[in-house]
Coordinates of C-alpha atoms in Angstrom, one line a residue:
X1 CA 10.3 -22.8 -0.4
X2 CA 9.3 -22.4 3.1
X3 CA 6.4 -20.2 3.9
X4 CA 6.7 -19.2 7.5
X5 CA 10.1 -17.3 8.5
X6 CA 12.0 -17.5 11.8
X7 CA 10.0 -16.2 14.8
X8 CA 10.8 -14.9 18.1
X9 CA 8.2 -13.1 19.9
X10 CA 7.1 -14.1 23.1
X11 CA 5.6 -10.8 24.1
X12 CA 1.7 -10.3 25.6
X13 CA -0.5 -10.4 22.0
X14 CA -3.0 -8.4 23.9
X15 CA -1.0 -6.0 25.3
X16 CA 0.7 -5.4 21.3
X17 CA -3.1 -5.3 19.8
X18 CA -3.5 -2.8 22.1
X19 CA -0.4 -0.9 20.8
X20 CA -1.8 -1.2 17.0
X21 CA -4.8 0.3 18.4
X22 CA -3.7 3.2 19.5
X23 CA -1.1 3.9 16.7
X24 CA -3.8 3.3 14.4
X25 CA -6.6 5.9 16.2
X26 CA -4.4 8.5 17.2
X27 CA -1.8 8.7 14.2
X28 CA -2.8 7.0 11.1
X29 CA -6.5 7.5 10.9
X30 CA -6.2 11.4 11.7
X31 CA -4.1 11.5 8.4
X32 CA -6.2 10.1 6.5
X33 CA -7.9 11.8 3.3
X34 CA -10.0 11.7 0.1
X35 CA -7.3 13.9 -1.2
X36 CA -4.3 11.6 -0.1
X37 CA -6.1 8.6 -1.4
X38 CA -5.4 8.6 -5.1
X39 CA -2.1 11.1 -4.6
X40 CA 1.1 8.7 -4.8
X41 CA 3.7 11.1 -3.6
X42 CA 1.9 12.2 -0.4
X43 CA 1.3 8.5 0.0
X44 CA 4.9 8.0 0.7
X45 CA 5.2 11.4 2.4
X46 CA 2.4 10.0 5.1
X47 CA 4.1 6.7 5.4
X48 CA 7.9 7.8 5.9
X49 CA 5.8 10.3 8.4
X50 CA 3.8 7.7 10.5
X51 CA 6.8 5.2 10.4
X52 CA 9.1 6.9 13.0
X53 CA 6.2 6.5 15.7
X54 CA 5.6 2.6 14.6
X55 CA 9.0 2.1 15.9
X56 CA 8.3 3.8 18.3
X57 CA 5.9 2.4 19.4
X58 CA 7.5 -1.2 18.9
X59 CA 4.7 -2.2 16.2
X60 CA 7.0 -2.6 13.0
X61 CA 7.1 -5.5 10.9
X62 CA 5.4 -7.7 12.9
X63 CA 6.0 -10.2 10.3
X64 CA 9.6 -10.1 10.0
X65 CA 12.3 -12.0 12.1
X66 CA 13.8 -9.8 14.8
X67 CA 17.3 -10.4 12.3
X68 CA 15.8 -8.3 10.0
X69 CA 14.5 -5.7 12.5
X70 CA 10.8 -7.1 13.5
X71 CA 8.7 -8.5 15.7
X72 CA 9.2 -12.4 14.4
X73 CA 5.3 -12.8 15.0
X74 CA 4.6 -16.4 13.6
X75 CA 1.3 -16.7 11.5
X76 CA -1.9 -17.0 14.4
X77 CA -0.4 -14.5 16.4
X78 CA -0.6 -11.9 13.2
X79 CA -4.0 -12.5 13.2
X80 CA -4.9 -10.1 15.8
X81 CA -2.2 -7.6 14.9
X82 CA -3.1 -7.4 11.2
X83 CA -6.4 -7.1 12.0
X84 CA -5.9 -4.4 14.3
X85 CA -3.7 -2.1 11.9
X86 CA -5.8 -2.7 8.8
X87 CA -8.3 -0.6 10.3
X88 CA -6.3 2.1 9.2
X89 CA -5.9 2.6 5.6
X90 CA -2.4 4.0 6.0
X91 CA -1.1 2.1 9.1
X92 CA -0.5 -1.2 7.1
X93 CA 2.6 0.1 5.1
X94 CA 3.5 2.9 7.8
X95 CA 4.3 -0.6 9.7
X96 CA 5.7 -2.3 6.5
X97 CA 2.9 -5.2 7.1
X98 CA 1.2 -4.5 3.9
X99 CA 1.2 -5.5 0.2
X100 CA 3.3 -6.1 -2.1
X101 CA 6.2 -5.6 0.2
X102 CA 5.0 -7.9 3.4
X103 CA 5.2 -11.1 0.6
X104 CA 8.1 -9.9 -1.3
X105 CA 10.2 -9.7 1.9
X106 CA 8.8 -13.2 3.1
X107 CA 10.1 -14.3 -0.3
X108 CA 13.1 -13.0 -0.5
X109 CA 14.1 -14.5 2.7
X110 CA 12.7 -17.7 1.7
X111 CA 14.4 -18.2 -1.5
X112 CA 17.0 -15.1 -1.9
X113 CA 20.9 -15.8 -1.7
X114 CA 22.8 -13.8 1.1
X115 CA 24.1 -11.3 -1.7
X116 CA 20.6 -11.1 -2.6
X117 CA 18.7 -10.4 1.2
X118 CA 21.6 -7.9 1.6
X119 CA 20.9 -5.9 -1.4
X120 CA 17.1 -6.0 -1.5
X121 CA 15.7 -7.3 1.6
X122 CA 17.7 -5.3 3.4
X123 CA 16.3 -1.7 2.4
X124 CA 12.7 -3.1 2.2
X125 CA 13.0 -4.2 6.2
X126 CA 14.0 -0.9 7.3
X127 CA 11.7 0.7 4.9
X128 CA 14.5 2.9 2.7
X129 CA 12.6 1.3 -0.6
X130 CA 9.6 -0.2 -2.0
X131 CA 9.1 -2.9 -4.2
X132 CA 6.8 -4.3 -6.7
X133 CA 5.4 -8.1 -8.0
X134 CA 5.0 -8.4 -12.0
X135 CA 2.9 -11.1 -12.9
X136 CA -0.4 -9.6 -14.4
X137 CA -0.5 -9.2 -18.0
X138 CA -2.9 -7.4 -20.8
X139 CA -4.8 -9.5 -22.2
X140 CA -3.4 -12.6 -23.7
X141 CA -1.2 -12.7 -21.2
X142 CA -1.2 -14.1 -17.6
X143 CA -4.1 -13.0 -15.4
X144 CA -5.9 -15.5 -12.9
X145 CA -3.9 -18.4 -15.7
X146 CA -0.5 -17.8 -14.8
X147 CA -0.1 -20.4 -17.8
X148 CA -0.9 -17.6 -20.3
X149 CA 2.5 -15.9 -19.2
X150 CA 3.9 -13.8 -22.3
X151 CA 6.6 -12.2 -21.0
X152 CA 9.8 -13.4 -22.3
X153 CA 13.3 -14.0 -20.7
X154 CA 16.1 -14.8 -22.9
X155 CA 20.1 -16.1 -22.9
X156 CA 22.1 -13.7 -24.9
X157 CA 25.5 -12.6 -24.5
X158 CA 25.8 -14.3 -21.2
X159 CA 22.7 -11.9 -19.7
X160 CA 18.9 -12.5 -19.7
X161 CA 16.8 -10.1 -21.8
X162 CA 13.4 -9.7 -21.0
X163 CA 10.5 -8.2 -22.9
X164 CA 6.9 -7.9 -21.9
X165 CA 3.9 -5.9 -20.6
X166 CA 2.7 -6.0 -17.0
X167 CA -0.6 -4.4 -15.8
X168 CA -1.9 -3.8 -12.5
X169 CA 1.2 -3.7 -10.6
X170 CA 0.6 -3.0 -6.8
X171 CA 3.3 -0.9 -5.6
X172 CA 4.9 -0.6 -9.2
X173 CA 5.1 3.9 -9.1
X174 CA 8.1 4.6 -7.4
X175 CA 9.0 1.1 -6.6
X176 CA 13.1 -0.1 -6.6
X177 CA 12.6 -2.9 -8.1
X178 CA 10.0 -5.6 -9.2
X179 CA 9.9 -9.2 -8.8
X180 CA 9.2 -10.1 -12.7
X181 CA 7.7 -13.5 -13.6
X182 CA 8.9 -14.6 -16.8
X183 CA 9.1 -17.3 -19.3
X184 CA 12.5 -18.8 -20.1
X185 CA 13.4 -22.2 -21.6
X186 CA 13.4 -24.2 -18.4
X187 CA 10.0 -22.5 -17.8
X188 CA 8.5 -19.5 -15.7
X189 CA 11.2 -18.3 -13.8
X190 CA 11.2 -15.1 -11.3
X191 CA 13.8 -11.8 -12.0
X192 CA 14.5 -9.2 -9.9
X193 CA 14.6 -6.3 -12.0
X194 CA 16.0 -3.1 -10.7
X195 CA 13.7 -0.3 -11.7
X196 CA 16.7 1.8 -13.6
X197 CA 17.7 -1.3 -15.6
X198 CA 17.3 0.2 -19.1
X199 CA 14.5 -0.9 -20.8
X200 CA 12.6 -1.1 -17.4
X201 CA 9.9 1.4 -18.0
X202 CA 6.8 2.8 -15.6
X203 CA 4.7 3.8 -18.5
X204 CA 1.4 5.1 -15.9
X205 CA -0.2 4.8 -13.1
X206 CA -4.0 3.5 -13.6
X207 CA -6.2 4.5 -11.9
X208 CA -8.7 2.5 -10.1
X209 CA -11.8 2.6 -7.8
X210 CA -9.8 1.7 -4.9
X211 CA -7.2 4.1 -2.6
X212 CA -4.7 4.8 -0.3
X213 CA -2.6 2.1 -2.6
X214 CA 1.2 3.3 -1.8
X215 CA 3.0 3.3 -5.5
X216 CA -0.1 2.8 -7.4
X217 CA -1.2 0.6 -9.6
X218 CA 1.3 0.7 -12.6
X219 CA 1.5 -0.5 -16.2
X220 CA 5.2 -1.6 -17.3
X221 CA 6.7 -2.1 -20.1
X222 CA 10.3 -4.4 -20.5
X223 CA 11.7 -3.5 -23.7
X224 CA 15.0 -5.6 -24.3
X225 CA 15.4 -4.9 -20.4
X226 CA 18.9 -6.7 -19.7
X227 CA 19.8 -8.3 -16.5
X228 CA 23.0 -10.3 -15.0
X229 CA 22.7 -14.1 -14.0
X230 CA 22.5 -12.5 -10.2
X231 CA 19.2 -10.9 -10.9
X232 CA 17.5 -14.6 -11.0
X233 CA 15.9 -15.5 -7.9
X234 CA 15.9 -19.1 -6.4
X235 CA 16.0 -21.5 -9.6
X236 CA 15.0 -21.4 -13.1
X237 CA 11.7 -22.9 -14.4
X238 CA 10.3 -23.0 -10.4
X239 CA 8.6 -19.2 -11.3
X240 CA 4.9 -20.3 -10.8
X241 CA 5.7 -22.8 -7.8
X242 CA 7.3 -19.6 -6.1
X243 CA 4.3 -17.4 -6.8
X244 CA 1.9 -19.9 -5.7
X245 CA 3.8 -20.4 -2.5
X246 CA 4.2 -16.3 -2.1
X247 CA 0.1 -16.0 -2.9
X248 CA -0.8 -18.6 -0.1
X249 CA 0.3 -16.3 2.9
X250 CA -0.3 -13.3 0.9
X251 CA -4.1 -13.9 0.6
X252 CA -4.4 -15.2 4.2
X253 CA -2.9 -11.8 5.0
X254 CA -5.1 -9.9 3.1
X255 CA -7.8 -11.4 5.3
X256 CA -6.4 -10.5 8.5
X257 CA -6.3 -6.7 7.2
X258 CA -9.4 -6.5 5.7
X259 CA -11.4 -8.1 8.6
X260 CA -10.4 -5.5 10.5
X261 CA -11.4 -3.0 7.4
X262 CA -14.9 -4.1 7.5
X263 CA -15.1 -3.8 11.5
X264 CA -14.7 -0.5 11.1
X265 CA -17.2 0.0 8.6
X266 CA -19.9 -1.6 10.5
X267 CA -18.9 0.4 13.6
X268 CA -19.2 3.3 12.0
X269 CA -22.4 2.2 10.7
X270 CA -23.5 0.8 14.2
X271 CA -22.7 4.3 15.5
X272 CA -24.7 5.9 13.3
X273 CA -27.6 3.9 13.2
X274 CA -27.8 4.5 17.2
X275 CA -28.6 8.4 16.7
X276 CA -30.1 8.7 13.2
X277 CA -34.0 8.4 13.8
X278 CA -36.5 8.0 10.6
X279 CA -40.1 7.9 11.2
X280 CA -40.3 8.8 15.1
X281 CA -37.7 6.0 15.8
X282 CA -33.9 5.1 16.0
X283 CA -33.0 3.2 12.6
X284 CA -31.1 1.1 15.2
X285 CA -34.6 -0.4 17.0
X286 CA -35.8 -1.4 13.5
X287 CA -35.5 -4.9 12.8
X288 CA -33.9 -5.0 9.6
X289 CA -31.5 -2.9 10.5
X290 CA -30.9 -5.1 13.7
X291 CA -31.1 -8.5 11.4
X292 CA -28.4 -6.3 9.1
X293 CA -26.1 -5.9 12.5
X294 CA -26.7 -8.9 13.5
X295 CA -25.2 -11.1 9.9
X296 CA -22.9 -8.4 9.6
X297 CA -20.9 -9.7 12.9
X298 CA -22.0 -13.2 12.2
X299 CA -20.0 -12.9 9.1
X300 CA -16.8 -11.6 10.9
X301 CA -17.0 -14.4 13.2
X302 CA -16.8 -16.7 11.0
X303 CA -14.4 -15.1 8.9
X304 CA -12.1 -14.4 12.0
X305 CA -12.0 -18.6 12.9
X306 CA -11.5 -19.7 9.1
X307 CA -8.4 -17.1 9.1
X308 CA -7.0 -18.5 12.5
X309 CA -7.8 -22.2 11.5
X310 CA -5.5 -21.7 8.0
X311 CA -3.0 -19.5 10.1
X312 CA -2.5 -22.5 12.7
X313 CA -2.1 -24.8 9.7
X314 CA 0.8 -22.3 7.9
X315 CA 2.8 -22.3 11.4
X316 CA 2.2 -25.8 11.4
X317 CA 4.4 -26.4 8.1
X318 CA 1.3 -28.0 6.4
X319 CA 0.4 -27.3 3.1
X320 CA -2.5 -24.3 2.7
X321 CA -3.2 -24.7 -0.7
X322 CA -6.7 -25.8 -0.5
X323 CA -7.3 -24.1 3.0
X324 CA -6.3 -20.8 2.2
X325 CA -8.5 -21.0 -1.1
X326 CA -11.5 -21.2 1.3
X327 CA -10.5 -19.1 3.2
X328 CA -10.0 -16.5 0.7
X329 CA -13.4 -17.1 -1.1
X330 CA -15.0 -16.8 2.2
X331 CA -13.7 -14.1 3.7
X332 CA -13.3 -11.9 0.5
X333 CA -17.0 -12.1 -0.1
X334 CA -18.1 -12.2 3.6
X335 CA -16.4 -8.2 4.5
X336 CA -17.9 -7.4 1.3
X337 CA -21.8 -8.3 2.9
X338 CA -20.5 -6.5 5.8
X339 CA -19.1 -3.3 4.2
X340 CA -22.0 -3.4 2.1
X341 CA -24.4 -3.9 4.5
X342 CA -22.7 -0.5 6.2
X343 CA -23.4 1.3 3.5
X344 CA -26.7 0.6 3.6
X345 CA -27.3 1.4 6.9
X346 CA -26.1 4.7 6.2
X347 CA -27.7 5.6 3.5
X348 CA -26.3 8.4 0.9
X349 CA -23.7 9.2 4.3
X350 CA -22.2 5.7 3.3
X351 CA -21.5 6.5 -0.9
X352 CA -20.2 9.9 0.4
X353 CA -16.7 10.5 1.4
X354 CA -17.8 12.4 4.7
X355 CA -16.8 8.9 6.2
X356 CA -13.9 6.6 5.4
X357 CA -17.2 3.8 5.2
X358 CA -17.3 4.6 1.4
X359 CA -13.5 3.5 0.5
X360 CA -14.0 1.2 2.9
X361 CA -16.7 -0.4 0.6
X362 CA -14.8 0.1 -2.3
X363 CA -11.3 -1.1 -1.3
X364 CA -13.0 -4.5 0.1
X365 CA -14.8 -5.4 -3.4
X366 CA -11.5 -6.0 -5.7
X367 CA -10.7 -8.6 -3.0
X368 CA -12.7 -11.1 -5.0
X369 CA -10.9 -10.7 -8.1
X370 CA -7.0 -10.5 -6.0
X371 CA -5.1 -13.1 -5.3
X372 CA -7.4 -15.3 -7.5
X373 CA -10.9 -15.0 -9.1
X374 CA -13.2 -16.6 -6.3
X375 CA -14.4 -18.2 -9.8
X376 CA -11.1 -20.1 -10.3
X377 CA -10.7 -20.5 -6.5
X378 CA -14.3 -22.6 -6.6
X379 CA -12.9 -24.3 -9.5
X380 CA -9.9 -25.6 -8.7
X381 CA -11.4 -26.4 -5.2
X382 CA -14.1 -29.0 -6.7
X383 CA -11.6 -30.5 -8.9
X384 CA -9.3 -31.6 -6.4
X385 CA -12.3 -32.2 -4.0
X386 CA -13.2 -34.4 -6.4
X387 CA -10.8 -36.3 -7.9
X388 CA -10.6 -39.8 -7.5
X389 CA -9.5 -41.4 -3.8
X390 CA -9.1 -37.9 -3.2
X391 CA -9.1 -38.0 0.8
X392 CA -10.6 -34.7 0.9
X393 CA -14.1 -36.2 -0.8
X394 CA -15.0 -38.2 1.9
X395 CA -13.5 -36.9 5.1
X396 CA -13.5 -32.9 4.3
X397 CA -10.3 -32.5 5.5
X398 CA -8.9 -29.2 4.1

């Protein structure tokens, strides 16, 4: 499965960060609300709304080959524009660049069949549908172990039959369909499961500390759901290789966006820290504050060169897999410092929702546990570090 798509843009990157910019000051962020944040259906109400100008304004999906109506951005020159539109908690999907549905296109182009891109990647390019990835199960099933996989895909009368729970599905309210990983008899294998299938069932949406999540976070239940030999995507028993190799770009994307979360959360912070004064002085001449500013972009430096490093390797056609785990552990912990440190700056102004600083804060803090524990990450990154005449032991090369 290939991981990067066709690209075509040769276009100033400046001059389209500058684009994102504006799109996402003058007509995402005014839209945004503590009451649209946990509200699905004005969700995609805001979206269809704000979509119209990101054509417009020639900013939609950046990711996607021009064939299939974008930009054909290859992987470093996302890296500004991501971070740029994930600023915005809404602009992300109003320029169908965010998750689920950035990696589900990328892996339907990678490993759908023309009947397949035509039917679903189709709609999800020009935005007339959502979609959803089922993989995470109740417990005993398949969380950060995608061994522990219970849901079950069968042979019978010529059709599969699947049956299972899935919990914590991004995008699952509302969605089309889902791409459901499930177990057959040549091993995990990937379904797309159209959303009126019978036994295909949206039983709730959870509800979570996080927001502005378009379709929720669903719980679904496949109950003897039946589906047709054309609903299996790429080939059987390959199920976890493709989510591994849909997760890789996926978490370096979530990077890119949430960089740019946590730089606006520390200018905010940086704002207000200039004209609030405590004790006959600007909180902004004292030196923790200061030493606070000053790790705060530290962080984001670094995060910002780890991202472009494991973005140049991805164009490249090298493998990510240990890369992009470093990246993510990095990055996900080091925007947390930075929105945290935010917060603090601003005292009970930065746990209040009279700024956007305290979703900010707790949007970036679930990025530890996506994509991956950082736990298992760490893991799996000292095992292969360390396994014998492994080249990475003694060189470091990621």
């Amino acid at each position: 499965m290939k991981t990067t798509t066709e690209r075509g843009y040769a276009g100033d990157i400046d001059q389209l960060r500058a684009r994102v910019r504006r799109f996402v000051e003058e007509a995402a962020i005014p839209l945004e609300s503590p009451a649209l944040a946990h509200d699905v259906a004005a969700l995609d109400a805001a979206i269809a709304q704000l979509r119209k100008r990101a054509r417009d304004d020639g900013i939609y999906a950046p990711q996607l080959p021009p064939r299939w109506g974008g930009l054909g951005l290859d992987w470093r020159q996302c890296v500004a524009v991501l971070e740029e539109a994930g600023r915005g908690f809404l602009a992300p999907a109003a320029m169908n660049c965010a998750p689920p549905d950035q990696p589900n296109m990328l892996t339907l182009l990678a490993i759908g069949s023309a009947a397949q891109q035509a039917r679903y990647l189709g709609p999800l390019a020009r935005g007339e549908a959502r979609a959803c990835f089922a993989m995470t199960e109740p417990s005993p099933g398949a969380g950060s172990d995608p061994a522990m996989l219970a849901t079950r895909a069968e042979r019978r009368g010529g059709r599969w039959v699947l049956n299972g729970r899935k919990m914590f599905i991004s995008g699952g309210v509302g969605a089309a369909f889902a791409l459901v990983l499930a177990r057959t008899d040549a091993g995990a294998s990937l379904f797309i499961v159209n959303a009126d299938a019978p036994g295909y069932r949206v039983v709730r949406d959870i509800g979570m500390a996080t927001g502005y999540q378009v379709g929720g976070h669903a719980e679904i239940l496949l109950q003897d759901c039946e589906v047709g030999d054309e609903a299996l995507l790429g080939e059987p028993g390959r199920g976890f290789e493709y989510a591994q190799l849909r997760l890789e770009p996926a978490r370096l994307s979530h990077c890119m966006r949430y960089i740019g979360r946590a730089a606006r959360a520390l200018e905010l912070a940086q704002g207000y820290v200039q004209q609030r004064e405590s004790f006959g002085a600007r909180l902004a001449d004292l030196q923790q504050v200061q030493a606070m500013v000053a790790d705060s972009h530290i962080d984001l430096h670094a995060s910002r060169l780890m991202t472009a490093d494991c973005a140049a390797a991805l164009d490249a056609g090298r493998s990510v897999k240990h890369l992009s785990s470093m990246t993510k552990v990095f990055v996900s912990e080091a925007v947390n410092r930075v929105a945290d440190r935010a917060v603090q700056m601003m005292g009970a102004l930065g746990v209040s929702d009279e700024t956007p600083v305290s979703m900010i804060w707790r949007e970036l803090r679930p990025f530890r546990i996506y994509d991956g524990a950082n736990e298992l990450h760490r893991a799996t990154l000292a095992r292969r570090i360390l396994r014998p005449a492994s080249p990475l032991l003694s060189t470091g090369k990621s």
